[in-house]
Amino acid sequence: MRSAFLHGDVVTASARFRADILVVDGVIAAIGDSAEWDLADTEIIDATGCLLLPGGIDTHTHLEHRVASGHTRTADDFESGTIAAACGGTTSIIDFVRAPAGVGIYDAFIERRARADEASAVDFSFHPIVPPTAADDDSFDQLVRLAREEGVASWKFFMAYPGSMVTDDVLLRGFALGREEGVLPIVHAENGHLVADAIQQLVSTDDVAEHRHLAAHPAIAEEEAVNRAVLLAERVGSDVFIVHVSAGAAAREVARHRARGARVFAETCPQYLTVAYEDYRDLGFPAVGYICSPPIRERSNQADLWDAIERGVIDTIGTDHAAFTLEHQDDLPPQKASGRGNFTAAPNGVPGIEERLMVMWEAGVASGRLSPERFVELTATAPARLFGLEGRKGALVPGADADILVWDPADARTLGVATAHSRSDYSVYEGMTVSGSPRLVFSRGELIAENGEPVDGIAGRGTYLRRKREALPALPITERKGN
């Protein structure tokens, strides 16, 4: 099967240039002048007036995800969530595996991969979540097995929340093992003790209205945890990746360590850059829809995050997509309504898997903050490089999968529930007008979405992505004394 993308501008992480793209059997075969190619029996895709971008990679999604307490799960399953991703131009995701009580992380991974194999519309991989019991059981043996046998190149560590939070010795051991296995540790960096204390103080005074979730997550909790994670990673010579940086102080901490040579990488999310506490403070119950952790902070905080992006301190843009509904749905367990009048009872998360690229184009490129090249770096190329997909995903180069967006920078759309494909019944981007969007979305050369709507029959076509990062040589902790 052959196709050719003609008359568009190719955008990479480092350049923008006029070129055509030839695709053969789902792989980019050539980039150049189509006049030099034999286009007989070749489907022509006219990209006049459009940009040709690599398909987006969202390395932070929660589909069909059961929360740590086990009492509920997200509204989006692998089918609805990945169809939404496809409609927004995301062609690969990395989700998570949490082992339920009594189930090992290896078996939990195999089960979750099978469910995604049946339903996912886009290509996918997983970050296993390191359980709090890892210091006392064989979880790390199973995680190493996943790295070696299943191409798992990242492990998730929580520094906060009952049922998820690991101790510092687990962090240190996990970082050291990850270094030996070529695994990138990704860290939810909040000081769990500070968060728990803040929640207790709010509960003791019955100060638990929906919008008070922000007060339970002080910026210092993020700042301190970032510092600790970096220092522990350095102790064993490991890279470390900080997910969903929401506080300007945390971004500055990443920058401080990066400036002195620490191998720390970071992600932020569109909701932290474009939505603010002031948008939901006075909403009453609907403010529960904005509850995510770390929280959506004050508008004044956004300048520090944009500065971190512009200076290269932030490496990727993920969504932390965890879609719930405000109203009860008969086929779903309790959703956001369980937090009516009490933020501590609300499941955490906001939808955004479909809107990510459009929001970042509008807030970043259209506003003049970002170049198209930097947009590609943040949303596709850097995620592929950091998470073990380089060469196959994240860039328009010969030999890579033909994950291609025909991006119309002049197409204006208004975002909101009416046009979204997530099962969530609200959007934190409701009413936002964007000036760029994917006209056509191709995954491995196959059209999967057109003008914001999915092509019929794409559920289940996604494939599992084995990932590989270059392994670093083992370095015993004892060799790092004095550092």
mmCIF file with all atom_site columns, N, CA and C in Angstrom, residues 415-470:
data_model
loop_
_atom_site.group_PDB
_atom_site.id
_atom_site.type_symbol
_atom_site.label_atom_id
_atom_site.label_alt_id
_atom_site.label_comp_id
_atom_site.label_asym_id
_atom_site.label_entity_id
_atom_site.label_seq_id
_atom_site.pdbx_PDB_ins_code
_atom_site.Cartn_x
_atom_site.Cartn_y
_atom_site.Cartn_z
_atom_site.occupancy
_atom_site.B_iso_or_equiv
_atom_site.pdbx_formal_charge
_atom_site.auth_seq_id
_atom_site.auth_comp_id
_atom_site.auth_asym_id
_atom_site.auth_atom_id
_atom_site.pdbx_PDB_model_num
ATOM 1   N N  . LEU A 1 415 ? -13.900 24.360 21.385 1.00 0.00 ? 415 LEU A N  1
ATOM 2   C CA . LEU A 1 415 ? -13.828 23.123 22.145 1.00 0.00 ? 415 LEU A CA 1
ATOM 3   C C  . LEU A 1 415 ? -14.969 23.031 23.150 1.00 0.00 ? 415 LEU A C  1
ATOM 4   N N  . GLY A 1 416 ? -15.379 21.817 23.432 1.00 0.00 ? 416 GLY A N  1
ATOM 5   C CA . GLY A 1 416 ? -16.424 21.615 24.420 1.00 0.00 ? 416 GLY A CA 1
ATOM 6   C C  . GLY A 1 416 ? -16.996 20.216 24.348 1.00 0.00 ? 416 GLY A C  1
ATOM 7   N N  . VAL A 1 417 ? -17.883 19.907 25.276 1.00 0.00 ? 417 VAL A N  1
ATOM 8   C CA . VAL A 1 417 ? -18.459 18.568 25.381 1.00 0.00 ? 417 VAL A CA 1
ATOM 9   C C  . VAL A 1 417 ? -19.206 18.172 24.116 1.00 0.00 ? 417 VAL A C  1
ATOM 10  N N  . ALA A 1 418 ? -19.857 19.123 23.464 1.00 0.00 ? 418 ALA A N  1
ATOM 11  C CA . ALA A 1 418 ? -20.701 18.808 22.310 1.00 0.00 ? 418 ALA A CA 1
ATOM 12  C C  . ALA A 1 418 ? -19.927 18.152 21.177 1.00 0.00 ? 418 ALA A C  1
ATOM 13  N N  . THR A 1 419 ? -18.647 18.469 21.052 1.00 0.00 ? 419 THR A N  1
ATOM 14  C CA . THR A 1 419 ? -17.861 17.928 19.941 1.00 0.00 ? 419 THR A CA 1
ATOM 15  C C  . THR A 1 419 ? -16.788 16.945 20.387 1.00 0.00 ? 419 THR A C  1
ATOM 16  N N  . ALA A 1 420 ? -16.642 16.733 21.684 1.00 0.00 ? 420 ALA A N  1
ATOM 17  C CA . ALA A 1 420 ? -15.596 15.843 22.193 1.00 0.00 ? 420 ALA A CA 1
ATOM 18  C C  . ALA A 1 420 ? -16.052 14.390 22.153 1.00 0.00 ? 420 ALA A C  1
ATOM 19  N N  . HIS A 1 421 ? -15.094 13.474 22.179 1.00 0.00 ? 421 HIS A N  1
ATOM 20  C CA . HIS A 1 421 ? -15.404 12.049 22.076 1.00 0.00 ? 421 HIS A CA 1
ATOM 21  C C  . HIS A 1 421 ? -15.120 11.280 23.361 1.00 0.00 ? 421 HIS A C  1
ATOM 22  N N  . SER A 1 422 ? -14.605 11.940 24.374 1.00 0.00 ? 422 SER A N  1
ATOM 23  C CA . SER A 1 422 ? -14.480 11.337 25.690 1.00 0.00 ? 422 SER A CA 1
ATOM 24  C C  . SER A 1 422 ? -15.870 11.108 26.271 1.00 0.00 ? 422 SER A C  1
ATOM 25  N N  . ARG A 1 423 ? -15.978 10.163 27.193 1.00 0.00 ? 423 ARG A N  1
ATOM 26  C CA . ARG A 1 423 ? -17.257 9.929  27.859 1.00 0.00 ? 423 ARG A CA 1
ATOM 27  C C  . ARG A 1 423 ? -17.532 10.948 28.965 1.00 0.00 ? 423 ARG A C  1
ATOM 28  N N  . SER A 1 424 ? -16.576 11.787 29.281 1.00 0.00 ? 424 SER A N  1
ATOM 29  C CA . SER A 1 424 ? -16.810 12.816 30.288 1.00 0.00 ? 424 SER A CA 1
ATOM 30  C C  . SER A 1 424 ? -17.927 13.744 29.829 1.00 0.00 ? 424 SER A C  1
ATOM 31  N N  . ASP A 1 425 ? -18.716 14.234 30.784 1.00 0.00 ? 425 ASP A N  1
ATOM 32  C CA . ASP A 1 425 ? -19.836 15.116 30.437 1.00 0.00 ? 425 ASP A CA 1
ATOM 33  C C  . ASP A 1 425 ? -19.515 16.586 30.702 1.00 0.00 ? 425 ASP A C  1
ATOM 34  N N  . TYR A 1 426 ? -18.240 16.914 30.814 1.00 0.00 ? 426 TYR A N  1
ATOM 35  C CA . TYR A 1 426 ? -17.829 18.309 30.975 1.00 0.00 ? 426 TYR A CA 1
ATOM 36  C C  . TYR A 1 426 ? -16.429 18.455 30.401 1.00 0.00 ? 426 TYR A C  1
ATOM 37  N N  . SER A 1 427 ? -16.000 19.697 30.224 1.00 0.00 ? 427 SER A N  1
ATOM 38  C CA . SER A 1 427 ? -14.644 19.971 29.744 1.00 0.00 ? 427 SER A CA 1
ATOM 39  C C  . SER A 1 427 ? -14.105 21.200 30.443 1.00 0.00 ? 427 SER A C  1
ATOM 40  N N  . VAL A 1 428 ? -12.871 21.127 30.898 1.00 0.00 ? 428 VAL A N  1
ATOM 41  C CA . VAL A 1 428 ? -12.243 22.312 31.493 1.00 0.00 ? 428 VAL A CA 1
ATOM 42  C C  . VAL A 1 428 ? -11.879 23.325 30.412 1.00 0.00 ? 428 VAL A C  1
ATOM 43  N N  . TYR A 1 429 ? -12.007 22.927 29.142 1.00 0.00 ? 429 TYR A N  1
ATOM 44  C CA . TYR A 1 429 ? -11.727 23.829 28.017 1.00 0.00 ? 429 TYR A CA 1
ATOM 45  C C  . TYR A 1 429 ? -13.010 24.290 27.328 1.00 0.00 ? 429 TYR A C  1
ATOM 46  N N  . GLU A 1 430 ? -14.143 24.119 27.970 1.00 0.00 ? 430 GLU A N  1
ATOM 47  C CA . GLU A 1 430 ? -15.435 24.462 27.375 1.00 0.00 ? 430 GLU A CA 1
ATOM 48  C C  . GLU A 1 430 ? -15.441 25.901 26.860 1.00 0.00 ? 430 GLU A C  1
ATOM 49  N N  . GLY A 1 431 ? -15.770 26.050 25.560 1.00 0.00 ? 431 GLY A N  1
ATOM 50  C CA . GLY A 1 431 ? -15.885 27.374 24.956 1.00 0.00 ? 431 GLY A CA 1
ATOM 51  C C  . GLY A 1 431 ? -14.591 27.959 24.440 1.00 0.00 ? 431 GLY A C  1
ATOM 52  N N  . MET A 1 432 ? -13.470 27.265 24.632 1.00 0.00 ? 432 MET A N  1
ATOM 53  C CA . MET A 1 432 ? -12.186 27.782 24.150 1.00 0.00 ? 432 MET A CA 1
ATOM 54  C C  . MET A 1 432 ? -12.124 27.674 22.629 1.00 0.00 ? 432 MET A C  1
ATOM 55  N N  . THR A 1 433 ? -11.787 28.762 21.958 1.00 0.00 ? 433 THR A N  1
ATOM 56  C CA . THR A 1 433 ? -11.632 28.767 20.510 1.00 0.00 ? 433 THR A CA 1
ATOM 57  C C  . THR A 1 433 ? -10.169 28.547 20.159 1.00 0.00 ? 433 THR A C  1
ATOM 58  N N  . VAL A 1 434 ? -9.930  27.586 19.283 1.00 0.00 ? 434 VAL A N  1
ATOM 59  C CA . VAL A 1 434 ? -8.565  27.287 18.843 1.00 0.00 ? 434 VAL A CA 1
ATOM 60  C C  . VAL A 1 434 ? -8.463  27.545 17.346 1.00 0.00 ? 434 VAL A C  1
ATOM 61  N N  . SER A 1 435 ? -7.276  27.916 16.913 1.00 0.00 ? 435 SER A N  1
ATOM 62  C CA . SER A 1 435 ? -7.092  28.328 15.523 1.00 0.00 ? 435 SER A CA 1
ATOM 63  C C  . SER A 1 435 ? -6.277  27.340 14.705 1.00 0.00 ? 435 SER A C  1
ATOM 64  N N  . GLY A 1 436 ? -6.026  26.159 15.223 1.00 0.00 ? 436 GLY A N  1
ATOM 65  C CA . GLY A 1 436 ? -5.325  25.127 14.479 1.00 0.00 ? 436 GLY A CA 1
ATOM 66  C C  . GLY A 1 436 ? -5.816  23.769 14.918 1.00 0.00 ? 436 GLY A C  1
ATOM 67  N N  . SER A 1 437 ? -5.930  22.826 13.976 1.00 0.00 ? 437 SER A N  1
ATOM 68  C CA . SER A 1 437 ? -6.441  21.505 14.316 1.00 0.00 ? 437 SER A CA 1
ATOM 69  C C  . SER A 1 437 ? -6.045  20.500 13.240 1.00 0.00 ? 437 SER A C  1
ATOM 70  N N  . PRO A 1 438 ? -6.123  19.204 13.561 1.00 0.00 ? 438 PRO A N  1
ATOM 71  C CA . PRO A 1 438 ? -5.770  18.185 12.576 1.00 0.00 ? 438 PRO A CA 1
ATOM 72  C C  . PRO A 1 438 ? -6.908  17.952 11.584 1.00 0.00 ? 438 PRO A C  1
ATOM 73  N N  . ARG A 1 439 ? -6.630  18.212 10.316 1.00 0.00 ? 439 ARG A N  1
ATOM 74  C CA . ARG A 1 439 ? -7.627  17.935 9.276  1.00 0.00 ? 439 ARG A CA 1
ATOM 75  C C  . ARG A 1 439 ? -7.721  16.433 9.035  1.00 0.00 ? 439 ARG A C  1
ATOM 76  N N  . LEU A 1 440 ? -6.560  15.789 8.944  1.00 0.00 ? 440 LEU A N  1
ATOM 77  C CA . LEU A 1 440 ? -6.481  14.346 8.735  1.00 0.00 ? 440 LEU A CA 1
ATOM 78  C C  . LEU A 1 440 ? -5.468  13.766 9.712  1.00 0.00 ? 440 LEU A C  1
ATOM 79  N N  . VAL A 1 441 ? -5.776  12.580 10.240 1.00 0.00 ? 441 VAL A N  1
ATOM 80  C CA . VAL A 1 441 ? -4.885  11.901 11.185 1.00 0.00 ? 441 VAL A CA 1
ATOM 81  C C  . VAL A 1 441 ? -4.608  10.494 10.656 1.00 0.00 ? 441 VAL A C  1
ATOM 82  N N  . PHE A 1 442 ? -3.335  10.191 10.466 1.00 0.00 ? 442 PHE A N  1
ATOM 83  C CA . PHE A 1 442 ? -2.922  8.881  9.968  1.00 0.00 ? 442 PHE A CA 1
ATOM 84  C C  . PHE A 1 442 ? -2.071  8.177  11.016 1.00 0.00 ? 442 PHE A C  1
ATOM 85  N N  . SER A 1 443 ? -2.335  6.899  11.204 1.00 0.00 ? 443 SER A N  1
ATOM 86  C CA . SER A 1 443 ? -1.536  6.053  12.090 1.00 0.00 ? 443 SER A CA 1
ATOM 87  C C  . SER A 1 443 ? -1.018  4.881  11.277 1.00 0.00 ? 443 SER A C  1
ATOM 88  N N  . ARG A 1 444 ? 0.317   4.780  11.196 1.00 0.00 ? 444 ARG A N  1
ATOM 89  C CA . ARG A 1 444 ? 0.944   3.766  10.355 1.00 0.00 ? 444 ARG A CA 1
ATOM 90  C C  . ARG A 1 444 ? 0.354   3.772  8.943  1.00 0.00 ? 444 ARG A C  1
ATOM 91  N N  . GLY A 1 445 ? 0.141   4.972  8.419  1.00 0.00 ? 445 GLY A N  1
ATOM 92  C CA . GLY A 1 445 ? -0.338  5.143  7.059  1.00 0.00 ? 445 GLY A CA 1
ATOM 93  C C  . GLY A 1 445 ? -1.827  4.987  6.870  1.00 0.00 ? 445 GLY A C  1
ATOM 94  N N  . GLU A 1 446 ? -2.546  4.654  7.926  1.00 0.00 ? 446 GLU A N  1
ATOM 95  C CA . GLU A 1 446 ? -3.989  4.430  7.850  1.00 0.00 ? 446 GLU A CA 1
ATOM 96  C C  . GLU A 1 446 ? -4.734  5.655  8.374  1.00 0.00 ? 446 GLU A C  1
ATOM 97  N N  . LEU A 1 447 ? -5.705  6.141  7.609  1.00 0.00 ? 447 LEU A N  1
ATOM 98  C CA . LEU A 1 447 ? -6.522  7.260  8.060  1.00 0.00 ? 447 LEU A CA 1
ATOM 99  C C  . LEU A 1 447 ? -7.400  6.806  9.218  1.00 0.00 ? 447 LEU A C  1
ATOM 100 N N  . ILE A 1 448 ? -7.279  7.503  10.365 1.00 0.00 ? 448 ILE A N  1
ATOM 101 C CA . ILE A 1 448 ? -8.082  7.115  11.532 1.00 0.00 ? 448 ILE A CA 1
ATOM 102 C C  . ILE A 1 448 ? -9.024  8.221  12.002 1.00 0.00 ? 448 ILE A C  1
ATOM 103 N N  . ALA A 1 449 ? -8.807  9.462  11.544 1.00 0.00 ? 449 ALA A N  1
ATOM 104 C CA . ALA A 1 449 ? -9.714  10.551 11.911 1.00 0.00 ? 449 ALA A CA 1
ATOM 105 C C  . ALA A 1 449 ? -9.664  11.616 10.830 1.00 0.00 ? 449 ALA A C  1
ATOM 106 N N  . GLU A 1 450 ? -10.817 12.259 10.616 1.00 0.00 ? 450 GLU A N  1
ATOM 107 C CA . GLU A 1 450 ? -10.914 13.298 9.598  1.00 0.00 ? 450 GLU A CA 1
ATOM 108 C C  . GLU A 1 450 ? -11.791 14.426 10.118 1.00 0.00 ? 450 GLU A C  1
ATOM 109 N N  . ASN A 1 451 ? -11.251 15.633 10.108 1.00 0.00 ? 451 ASN A N  1
ATOM 110 C CA . ASN A 1 451 ? -11.989 16.814 10.567 1.00 0.00 ? 451 ASN A CA 1
ATOM 111 C C  . ASN A 1 451 ? -12.615 16.605 11.941 1.00 0.00 ? 451 ASN A C  1
ATOM 112 N N  . GLY A 1 452 ? -11.851 16.017 12.842 1.00 0.00 ? 452 GLY A N  1
ATOM 113 C CA . GLY A 1 452 ? -12.297 15.866 14.219 1.00 0.00 ? 452 GLY A CA 1
ATOM 114 C C  . GLY A 1 452 ? -13.239 14.722 14.482 1.00 0.00 ? 452 GLY A C  1
ATOM 115 N N  . GLU A 1 453 ? -13.456 13.848 13.498 1.00 0.00 ? 453 GLU A N  1
ATOM 116 C CA . GLU A 1 453 ? -14.342 12.702 13.681 1.00 0.00 ? 453 GLU A CA 1
ATOM 117 C C  . GLU A 1 453 ? -13.586 11.416 13.369 1.00 0.00 ? 453 GLU A C  1
ATOM 118 N N  . PRO A 1 454 ? -13.883 10.334 14.107 1.00 0.00 ? 454 PRO A N  1
ATOM 119 C CA . PRO A 1 454 ? -13.154 9.085  13.879 1.00 0.00 ? 454 PRO A CA 1
ATOM 120 C C  . PRO A 1 454 ? -13.635 8.365  12.627 1.00 0.00 ? 454 PRO A C  1
ATOM 121 N N  . VAL A 1 455 ? -12.740 7.652  11.999 1.00 0.00 ? 455 VAL A N  1
ATOM 122 C CA . VAL A 1 455 ? -13.108 6.745  10.918 1.00 0.00 ? 455 VAL A CA 1
ATOM 123 C C  . VAL A 1 455 ? -13.754 5.509  11.538 1.00 0.00 ? 455 VAL A C  1
ATOM 124 N N  . ASP A 1 456 ? -14.779 4.981  10.900 1.00 0.00 ? 456 ASP A N  1
ATOM 125 C CA . ASP A 1 456 ? -15.470 3.805  11.427 1.00 0.00 ? 456 ASP A CA 1
ATOM 126 C C  . ASP A 1 456 ? -14.519 2.617  11.554 1.00 0.00 ? 456 ASP A C  1
ATOM 127 N N  . GLY A 1 457 ? -14.705 1.861  12.629 1.00 0.00 ? 457 GLY A N  1
ATOM 128 C CA . GLY A 1 457 ? -14.010 0.590  12.762 1.00 0.00 ? 457 GLY A CA 1
ATOM 129 C C  . GLY A 1 457 ? -12.584 0.658  13.251 1.00 0.00 ? 457 GLY A C  1
ATOM 130 N N  . ILE A 1 458 ? -12.173 1.785  13.845 1.00 0.00 ? 458 ILE A N  1
ATOM 131 C CA . ILE A 1 458 ? -10.765 1.881  14.252 1.00 0.00 ? 458 ILE A CA 1
ATOM 132 C C  . ILE A 1 458 ? -10.495 1.268  15.626 1.00 0.00 ? 458 ILE A C  1
ATOM 133 N N  . ALA A 1 459 ? -11.527 1.014  16.419 1.00 0.00 ? 459 ALA A N  1
ATOM 134 C CA . ALA A 1 459 ? -11.301 0.407  17.732 1.00 0.00 ? 459 ALA A CA 1
ATOM 135 C C  . ALA A 1 459 ? -10.636 -0.953 17.562 1.00 0.00 ? 459 ALA A C  1
ATOM 136 N N  . GLY A 1 460 ? -9.579  -1.184 18.323 1.00 0.00 ? 460 GLY A N  1
ATOM 137 C CA . GLY A 1 460 ? -8.881  -2.457 18.286 1.00 0.00 ? 460 GLY A CA 1
ATOM 138 C C  . GLY A 1 460 ? -7.748  -2.545 17.282 1.00 0.00 ? 460 GLY A C  1
ATOM 139 N N  . ARG A 1 461 ? -7.528  -1.488 16.499 1.00 0.00 ? 461 ARG A N  1
ATOM 140 C CA . ARG A 1 461 ? -6.456  -1.533 15.492 1.00 0.00 ? 461 ARG A CA 1
ATOM 141 C C  . ARG A 1 461 ? -5.091  -1.161 16.078 1.00 0.00 ? 461 ARG A C  1
ATOM 142 N N  . GLY A 1 462 ? -5.071  -0.571 17.265 1.00 0.00 ? 462 GLY A N  1
ATOM 143 C CA . GLY A 1 462 ? -3.812  -0.158 17.868 1.00 0.00 ? 462 GLY A CA 1
ATOM 144 C C  . GLY A 1 462 ? -2.935  -1.351 18.223 1.00 0.00 ? 462 GLY A C  1
ATOM 145 N N  . THR A 1 463 ? -1.628  -1.135 18.217 1.00 0.00 ? 463 THR A N  1
ATOM 146 C CA . THR A 1 463 ? -0.687  -2.207 18.545 1.00 0.00 ? 463 THR A CA 1
ATOM 147 C C  . THR A 1 463 ? 0.165   -1.817 19.751 1.00 0.00 ? 463 THR A C  1
ATOM 148 N N  . TYR A 1 464 ? 0.595   -2.836 20.482 1.00 0.00 ? 464 TYR A N  1
ATOM 149 C CA . TYR A 1 464 ? 1.443   -2.609 21.651 1.00 0.00 ? 464 TYR A CA 1
ATOM 150 C C  . TYR A 1 464 ? 2.837   -2.182 21.212 1.00 0.00 ? 464 TYR A C  1
ATOM 151 N N  . LEU A 1 465 ? 3.387   -1.200 21.893 1.00 0.00 ? 465 LEU A N  1
ATOM 152 C CA . LEU A 1 465 ? 4.707   -0.663 21.578 1.00 0.00 ? 465 LEU A CA 1
ATOM 153 C C  . LEU A 1 465 ? 5.735   -1.148 22.597 1.00 0.00 ? 465 LEU A C  1
ATOM 154 N N  . ARG A 1 466 ? 6.624   -2.012 22.151 1.00 0.00 ? 466 ARG A N  1
ATOM 155 C CA . ARG A 1 466 ? 7.774   -2.365 22.972 1.00 0.00 ? 466 ARG A CA 1
ATOM 156 C C  . ARG A 1 466 ? 8.754   -1.197 22.922 1.00 0.00 ? 466 ARG A C  1
ATOM 157 N N  . ARG A 1 467 ? 9.321   -0.853 24.047 1.00 0.00 ? 467 ARG A N  1
ATOM 158 C CA . ARG A 1 467 ? 10.190  0.323  24.108 1.00 0.00 ? 467 ARG A CA 1
ATOM 159 C C  . ARG A 1 467 ? 11.567  -0.076 24.637 1.00 0.00 ? 467 ARG A C  1
ATOM 160 N N  . LYS A 1 468 ? 12.565  0.705  24.239 1.00 0.00 ? 468 LYS A N  1
ATOM 161 C CA . LYS A 1 468 ? 13.928  0.419  24.703 1.00 0.00 ? 468 LYS A CA 1
ATOM 162 C C  . LYS A 1 468 ? 14.710  1.713  24.834 1.00 0.00 ? 468 LYS A C  1
ATOM 163 N N  . ARG A 1 469 ? 15.233  1.961  26.024 1.00 0.00 ? 469 ARG A N  1
ATOM 164 C CA . ARG A 1 469 ? 16.165  3.050  26.266 1.00 0.00 ? 469 ARG A CA 1
ATOM 165 C C  . ARG A 1 469 ? 17.548  2.447  26.454 1.00 0.00 ? 469 ARG A C  1
ATOM 166 N N  . GLU A 1 470 ? 18.557  3.218  26.177 1.00 0.00 ? 470 GLU A N  1
ATOM 167 C CA . GLU A 1 470 ? 19.920  2.722  26.353 1.00 0.00 ? 470 GLU A CA 1
ATOM 168 C C  . GLU A 1 470 ? 20.198  2.494  27.834 1.00 0.00 ? 470 GLU A C  1
#
